[in-house]
């Protein structure tokens, strides 16, 4: 069988543009959405609707034939990326500014490099090691005394400092989960139909988020009457642009571009998110945030300009 031609530079550039710009704006959209929609229910609706649309498109074209292991592999990816990764961020933006969440997600390339090395990739170069060290410094500056203060004084749940600390830790966990899911998506054997694996991931992740929402009791306290028009617009934006466009572009890029380069979305997303959060939502822009942003951006730049790894091996 003749291998498919490599993707054009224009296609890759457009996919990067979608991931860079659109994902940077989704932090503000999520913050607006969770203003009247429970966080996990918001994520469940978002990804399940997008997954249904993607599956329906391929079903209409008769391209939903699956082999053994396809659902398992895409479900694992969906749980890591959408439940652990995106779900953690959606919950956290209730307690921390969207720009701060975006800056912490900027550590994803650090996790990607570390996990890739731990699972068989070649040893990181000096540039990668320097980037990892600089990234850890950036995280320390970003977190500041908030986490230490909140837990050292054993404040009761619900106080501002403790809620802020838990939000920060949730995004750190989400970043690690996202990195794991990204590497799994790159290496796992999935259907060959373009974007069908993406739809399967969103269906699995959306279903899991519905279950998590029910377990947490979100559906018992939620009333559709409380949903504002702004939240509905934010949800629609997340479904169409955040999931169908940008998430699909991200998963596709993982198959055709080295993961460290795909992770450069974390270089641009914080800039877009901080700008929008300040300009449209009036979120504060402190000195510590600016300093940590500069450090994390420098770390990401070092990591993503290092030599590329070999192409992925499927399993």
CSV table of C-alpha atoms in Angstrom, one decimal:
chain,number,residue,atom,x,y,z
A,1,UNK,CA,0.0,0.0,0.0
A,2,UNK,CA,1.3,3.4,-0.9
A,3,UNK,CA,1.7,5.6,2.1
A,4,UNK,CA,-0.4,8.8,2.1
A,5,UNK,CA,1.4,12.0,1.1
A,6,UNK,CA,2.7,14.2,3.9
A,7,UNK,CA,0.4,17.0,4.9
A,8,UNK,CA,1.1,20.4,3.3
A,9,UNK,CA,2.8,23.2,5.2
A,10,UNK,CA,-0.4,25.2,4.9
A,11,UNK,CA,-2.5,22.6,6.5
A,12,UNK,CA,0.0,22.3,9.4
A,13,UNK,CA,0.1,26.1,9.8
A,14,UNK,CA,-3.7,26.4,9.8
A,15,UNK,CA,-3.9,23.6,12.5
A,16,UNK,CA,-1.3,25.4,14.6
A,17,UNK,CA,-3.2,28.7,14.2
A,18,UNK,CA,-6.4,27.0,15.5
A,19,UNK,CA,-4.7,25.5,18.5
A,20,UNK,CA,-2.7,28.7,19.3
A,21,UNK,CA,-5.5,31.3,19.1
A,22,UNK,CA,-8.7,29.4,19.7
A,23,UNK,CA,-7.5,27.4,22.7
A,24,UNK,CA,-6.1,30.6,24.3
A,25,UNK,CA,-9.6,32.0,24.2
A,26,UNK,CA,-11.4,29.0,25.7
A,27,UNK,CA,-10.2,29.7,29.2
A,28,UNK,CA,-12.4,32.8,29.3
A,29,UNK,CA,-15.2,30.9,27.7
A,30,UNK,CA,-15.0,28.2,30.3
A,31,UNK,CA,-15.0,30.8,33.1
A,32,UNK,CA,-18.1,32.3,31.6
A,33,UNK,CA,-19.8,28.9,31.2
A,34,UNK,CA,-19.2,27.7,34.8
A,35,UNK,CA,-20.9,30.9,36.0
A,36,UNK,CA,-24.2,29.2,35.5
A,37,UNK,CA,-23.4,25.6,34.5
A,38,UNK,CA,-21.8,23.1,36.8
A,39,UNK,CA,-18.2,22.5,35.6
A,40,UNK,CA,-18.3,18.8,34.8
A,41,UNK,CA,-21.7,19.0,33.3
A,42,UNK,CA,-20.4,21.8,31.1
A,43,UNK,CA,-17.5,19.6,29.9
A,44,UNK,CA,-19.8,16.6,29.4
A,45,UNK,CA,-22.3,18.5,27.2
A,46,UNK,CA,-19.4,20.2,25.3
A,47,UNK,CA,-17.6,17.0,24.4
A,48,UNK,CA,-20.6,14.7,24.0
A,49,UNK,CA,-22.2,17.1,21.5
A,50,UNK,CA,-18.9,17.5,19.6
A,51,UNK,CA,-18.3,13.8,19.6
A,52,UNK,CA,-21.9,13.0,18.3
A,53,UNK,CA,-21.3,15.5,15.5
A,54,UNK,CA,-18.0,13.9,14.6
A,55,UNK,CA,-19.3,10.4,14.8
A,56,UNK,CA,-22.4,11.3,12.8
A,57,UNK,CA,-20.3,12.8,10.0
A,58,UNK,CA,-18.3,9.7,9.6
A,59,UNK,CA,-21.3,7.4,10.0
A,60,UNK,CA,-23.0,9.2,7.1
A,61,UNK,CA,-20.0,8.5,5.0
A,62,UNK,CA,-19.9,4.8,6.0
A,63,UNK,CA,-16.5,5.2,7.7
A,64,UNK,CA,-17.1,3.9,11.2
A,65,UNK,CA,-15.7,0.4,10.8
A,66,UNK,CA,-13.6,-0.4,13.8
A,67,UNK,CA,-10.9,-3.0,14.6
A,68,UNK,CA,-10.2,-4.7,18.0
A,69,UNK,CA,-8.8,-2.3,20.5
A,70,UNK,CA,-9.9,0.9,18.8
A,71,UNK,CA,-12.5,1.8,21.4
A,72,UNK,CA,-10.2,0.9,24.2
A,73,UNK,CA,-7.4,3.1,22.9
A,74,UNK,CA,-9.6,6.1,22.2
A,75,UNK,CA,-11.4,5.7,25.5
A,76,UNK,CA,-8.1,5.8,27.4
A,77,UNK,CA,-7.1,8.9,25.5
A,78,UNK,CA,-10.5,10.5,26.1
A,79,UNK,CA,-10.2,9.9,29.9
A,80,UNK,CA,-6.7,11.3,30.1
A,81,UNK,CA,-7.2,14.3,27.9
A,82,UNK,CA,-10.8,15.3,28.5
A,83,UNK,CA,-11.7,14.1,32.0
A,84,UNK,CA,-8.3,14.4,33.7
A,85,UNK,CA,-7.0,17.2,31.5
A,86,UNK,CA,-9.8,19.4,30.4
A,87,UNK,CA,-12.2,18.5,33.3
A,88,UNK,CA,-9.6,19.5,35.8
A,89,UNK,CA,-9.1,22.9,34.2
A,90,UNK,CA,-12.9,23.5,34.0
A,91,UNK,CA,-13.3,22.8,37.7
A,92,UNK,CA,-10.3,25.0,38.6
A,93,UNK,CA,-11.4,28.1,36.7
A,94,UNK,CA,-14.2,28.4,39.3
A,95,UNK,CA,-11.5,29.3,41.9
A,96,UNK,CA,-8.6,30.9,39.9
A,97,UNK,CA,-8.4,33.5,37.1
A,98,UNK,CA,-8.5,32.0,33.6
A,99,UNK,CA,-5.1,33.6,32.7
A,100,UNK,CA,-3.5,31.9,35.7
A,101,UNK,CA,-5.0,28.6,34.6
A,102,UNK,CA,-3.5,29.1,31.1
A,103,UNK,CA,-0.1,29.9,32.5
A,104,UNK,CA,-0.1,26.6,34.6
A,105,UNK,CA,-1.2,24.7,31.5
A,106,UNK,CA,2.0,26.1,29.9
A,107,UNK,CA,3.9,23.4,31.8
A,108,UNK,CA,2.4,20.7,29.6
A,109,UNK,CA,5.6,20.6,27.4
A,110,UNK,CA,7.7,19.9,30.5
A,111,UNK,CA,5.5,16.9,31.4
A,112,UNK,CA,5.5,15.7,27.7
A,113,UNK,CA,9.3,15.7,27.6
A,114,UNK,CA,9.7,14.0,31.0
A,115,UNK,CA,7.1,11.3,30.2
A,116,UNK,CA,8.5,10.7,26.7
A,117,UNK,CA,11.9,10.1,28.1
A,118,UNK,CA,10.6,7.9,30.9
A,119,UNK,CA,8.8,5.7,28.3
A,120,UNK,CA,11.6,5.1,25.9
A,121,UNK,CA,12.4,8.3,24.0
A,122,UNK,CA,16.0,9.3,23.7
A,123,UNK,CA,17.7,11.1,26.5
A,124,UNK,CA,16.9,14.8,26.7
A,125,UNK,CA,19.5,17.1,25.4
A,126,UNK,CA,21.1,19.9,27.5
A,127,UNK,CA,18.7,22.3,26.0
A,128,UNK,CA,15.8,20.2,27.2
A,129,UNK,CA,17.2,19.7,30.6
A,130,UNK,CA,17.7,23.5,30.9
A,131,UNK,CA,14.1,24.1,29.8
A,132,UNK,CA,12.8,21.6,32.4
A,133,UNK,CA,14.8,23.3,35.2
A,134,UNK,CA,13.7,26.8,34.1
A,135,UNK,CA,10.1,25.5,33.9
A,136,UNK,CA,10.2,24.3,37.5
A,137,UNK,CA,11.5,27.7,38.6
A,138,UNK,CA,8.6,29.3,36.7
A,139,UNK,CA,6.1,27.0,38.5
A,140,UNK,CA,7.6,27.9,41.9
A,141,UNK,CA,7.3,31.7,41.1
A,142,UNK,CA,3.8,31.2,39.8
A,143,UNK,CA,2.5,29.3,42.9
A,144,UNK,CA,4.1,31.7,45.3
A,145,UNK,CA,3.1,31.3,48.9
A,146,UNK,CA,-0.6,30.5,48.2
A,147,UNK,CA,-0.4,26.7,48.3
A,148,UNK,CA,2.0,26.6,51.3
A,149,UNK,CA,0.1,29.2,53.3
A,150,UNK,CA,-3.3,27.6,52.6
A,151,UNK,CA,-2.3,24.1,53.8
A,152,UNK,CA,0.1,25.1,56.5
A,153,UNK,CA,-2.6,27.0,58.3
A,154,UNK,CA,-5.1,24.2,57.6
A,155,UNK,CA,-7.8,26.6,56.5
A,156,UNK,CA,-11.3,25.2,56.2
A,157,UNK,CA,-12.5,24.2,52.7
A,158,UNK,CA,-14.2,27.1,50.9
A,159,UNK,CA,-11.9,29.9,52.2
A,160,UNK,CA,-10.4,32.0,49.4
A,161,UNK,CA,-6.8,31.0,49.9
A,162,UNK,CA,-7.5,27.3,50.2
A,163,UNK,CA,-9.8,27.4,47.1
A,164,UNK,CA,-7.1,29.2,45.2
A,165,UNK,CA,-4.5,26.6,46.2
A,166,UNK,CA,-6.8,23.7,45.2
A,167,UNK,CA,-7.5,25.3,41.9
A,168,UNK,CA,-3.8,25.6,41.2
A,169,UNK,CA,-3.1,22.0,42.1
A,170,UNK,CA,-6.0,20.8,40.0
A,171,UNK,CA,-4.6,22.5,36.9
A,172,UNK,CA,-1.1,21.0,37.6
A,173,UNK,CA,-2.8,17.5,37.8
A,174,UNK,CA,-4.7,18.3,34.6
A,175,UNK,CA,-1.5,19.3,32.8
A,176,UNK,CA,0.1,16.0,33.7
A,177,UNK,CA,-3.0,14.1,32.6
A,178,UNK,CA,-3.1,16.0,29.3
A,179,UNK,CA,0.6,15.2,28.6
A,180,UNK,CA,0.0,11.5,29.3
A,181,UNK,CA,-3.1,11.5,27.0
A,182,UNK,CA,-1.1,13.3,24.3
A,183,UNK,CA,1.6,10.7,24.2
A,184,UNK,CA,-0.9,7.9,24.3
A,185,UNK,CA,-2.9,9.4,21.4
A,186,UNK,CA,0.3,9.6,19.4
A,187,UNK,CA,1.3,6.0,19.9
A,188,UNK,CA,-1.9,4.1,20.2
A,189,UNK,CA,-3.5,2.2,17.3
A,190,UNK,CA,-6.7,4.0,16.3
A,191,UNK,CA,-9.0,4.1,13.2
A,192,UNK,CA,-7.5,5.4,10.0
A,193,UNK,CA,-10.5,7.6,9.1
A,194,UNK,CA,-9.5,11.2,9.5
A,195,UNK,CA,-10.8,12.7,12.8
A,196,UNK,CA,-12.9,9.6,13.7
A,197,UNK,CA,-10.6,8.8,16.7
A,198,UNK,CA,-11.1,12.4,17.8
A,199,UNK,CA,-14.9,11.9,17.8
A,200,UNK,CA,-14.5,8.6,19.7
A,201,UNK,CA,-12.3,10.3,22.3
A,202,UNK,CA,-14.9,13.0,22.8
A,203,UNK,CA,-17.8,10.5,23.1
A,204,UNK,CA,-15.9,8.5,25.7
A,205,UNK,CA,-14.7,11.6,27.6
A,206,UNK,CA,-18.2,13.2,27.5
A,207,UNK,CA,-19.9,10.1,28.8
A,208,UNK,CA,-17.3,9.9,31.7
A,209,UNK,CA,-17.9,13.5,32.5
A,210,UNK,CA,-21.6,13.0,32.6
A,211,UNK,CA,-21.0,10.1,35.1
A,212,UNK,CA,-18.6,12.3,37.2
A,213,UNK,CA,-21.2,15.1,37.2
A,214,UNK,CA,-23.9,12.8,38.5
A,215,UNK,CA,-21.6,11.3,41.2
A,216,UNK,CA,-20.8,14.9,42.4
A,217,UNK,CA,-24.5,15.7,42.6
A,218,UNK,CA,-24.3,18.5,40.0
A,219,UNK,CA,-27.5,17.4,38.3
A,220,UNK,CA,-29.6,17.4,41.4
A,221,UNK,CA,-28.8,21.0,42.2
A,222,UNK,CA,-28.8,22.3,38.6
A,223,UNK,CA,-31.8,24.0,36.9
A,224,UNK,CA,-31.8,24.9,33.2
A,225,UNK,CA,-33.6,28.1,34.2
A,226,UNK,CA,-30.4,29.3,35.8
A,227,UNK,CA,-28.4,29.2,32.6
A,228,UNK,CA,-27.7,32.6,31.2
A,229,UNK,CA,-27.5,33.6,27.5
A,230,UNK,CA,-23.8,34.3,28.0
A,231,UNK,CA,-23.2,30.8,29.3
A,232,UNK,CA,-25.1,29.3,26.3
A,233,UNK,CA,-22.9,31.3,23.9
A,234,UNK,CA,-19.8,30.2,25.7
A,235,UNK,CA,-20.9,26.6,25.5
A,236,UNK,CA,-21.6,26.9,21.8
A,237,UNK,CA,-18.2,28.5,21.3
A,238,UNK,CA,-16.5,25.6,23.2
A,239,UNK,CA,-18.3,23.0,21.2
A,240,UNK,CA,-17.7,24.4,17.7
A,241,UNK,CA,-14.4,26.2,18.1
A,242,UNK,CA,-12.8,24.7,21.2
A,243,UNK,CA,-13.6,21.0,20.3
A,244,UNK,CA,-14.6,20.5,16.7
A,245,UNK,CA,-12.0,22.9,15.4
A,246,UNK,CA,-9.1,23.3,17.8
A,247,UNK,CA,-9.2,19.9,19.6
A,248,UNK,CA,-9.4,18.1,16.3
A,249,UNK,CA,-6.5,20.1,15.0
A,250,UNK,CA,-4.4,19.2,18.1
A,251,UNK,CA,-5.0,15.4,17.8
A,252,UNK,CA,-4.2,15.6,14.1
A,253,UNK,CA,-1.0,17.5,14.7
A,254,UNK,CA,0.1,14.8,17.2
A,255,UNK,CA,0.1,12.3,14.3
A,256,UNK,CA,2.1,14.4,11.9
A,257,UNK,CA,4.4,16.7,14.0
A,258,UNK,CA,6.8,15.8,16.9
A,259,UNK,CA,4.9,16.2,20.2
A,260,UNK,CA,7.4,18.8,21.6
A,261,UNK,CA,6.5,21.1,18.7
A,262,UNK,CA,2.8,20.5,19.0
A,263,UNK,CA,3.2,21.5,22.7
A,264,UNK,CA,4.2,25.0,21.5
A,265,UNK,CA,0.5,25.8,21.8
A,266,UNK,CA,1.4,26.4,25.5
A,267,UNK,CA,3.7,29.3,24.3
A,268,UNK,CA,0.9,31.3,22.8
A,269,UNK,CA,-2.2,30.3,24.8
A,270,UNK,CA,-1.2,32.1,28.0
A,271,UNK,CA,-0.6,35.3,26.1
A,272,UNK,CA,-4.1,35.1,24.5
A,273,UNK,CA,-5.8,34.0,27.7
A,274,UNK,CA,-4.2,36.7,29.9
A,275,UNK,CA,-5.0,39.4,27.4
A,276,UNK,CA,-8.6,38.4,27.1
A,277,UNK,CA,-9.1,37.8,30.8
A,278,UNK,CA,-7.8,41.3,31.5
A,279,UNK,CA,-9.5,43.1,28.7
A,280,UNK,CA,-12.9,41.4,28.8
A,281,UNK,CA,-13.3,40.0,32.3
A,282,UNK,CA,-11.3,42.6,34.4
A,283,UNK,CA,-9.1,39.9,35.9
A,284,UNK,CA,-6.0,41.2,37.7
A,285,UNK,CA,-2.6,41.1,36.1
A,286,UNK,CA,0.0,41.1,38.9
A,287,UNK,CA,3.8,41.3,38.8
A,288,UNK,CA,4.3,37.7,39.9
A,289,UNK,CA,2.1,36.5,37.1
A,290,UNK,CA,4.1,38.4,34.5
A,291,UNK,CA,7.4,37.2,35.9
A,292,UNK,CA,6.3,33.6,36.0
A,293,UNK,CA,4.9,34.0,32.5
A,294,UNK,CA,8.2,35.1,31.1
A,295,UNK,CA,10.0,32.2,32.9
A,296,UNK,CA,7.6,29.6,31.6
A,297,UNK,CA,7.6,30.9,28.1
A,298,UNK,CA,11.4,30.8,28.1
A,299,UNK,CA,11.3,27.2,29.3
A,300,UNK,CA,8.8,26.2,26.6
A,301,UNK,CA,11.0,27.9,24.0
A,302,UNK,CA,14.0,25.9,25.0
A,303,UNK,CA,12.2,22.6,25.0
A,304,UNK,CA,10.3,23.0,21.7
A,305,UNK,CA,13.4,24.0,19.8
A,306,UNK,CA,15.3,20.9,20.8
A,307,UNK,CA,15.9,18.1,18.2
A,308,UNK,CA,12.7,16.1,17.3
A,309,UNK,CA,12.1,12.5,18.4
A,310,UNK,CA,11.5,9.6,16.1
A,311,UNK,CA,8.0,9.0,14.6
A,312,UNK,CA,5.6,7.2,17.0
A,313,UNK,CA,5.2,3.4,17.1
A,314,UNK,CA,1.5,2.3,17.3
A,315,UNK,CA,0.3,-0.5,19.6
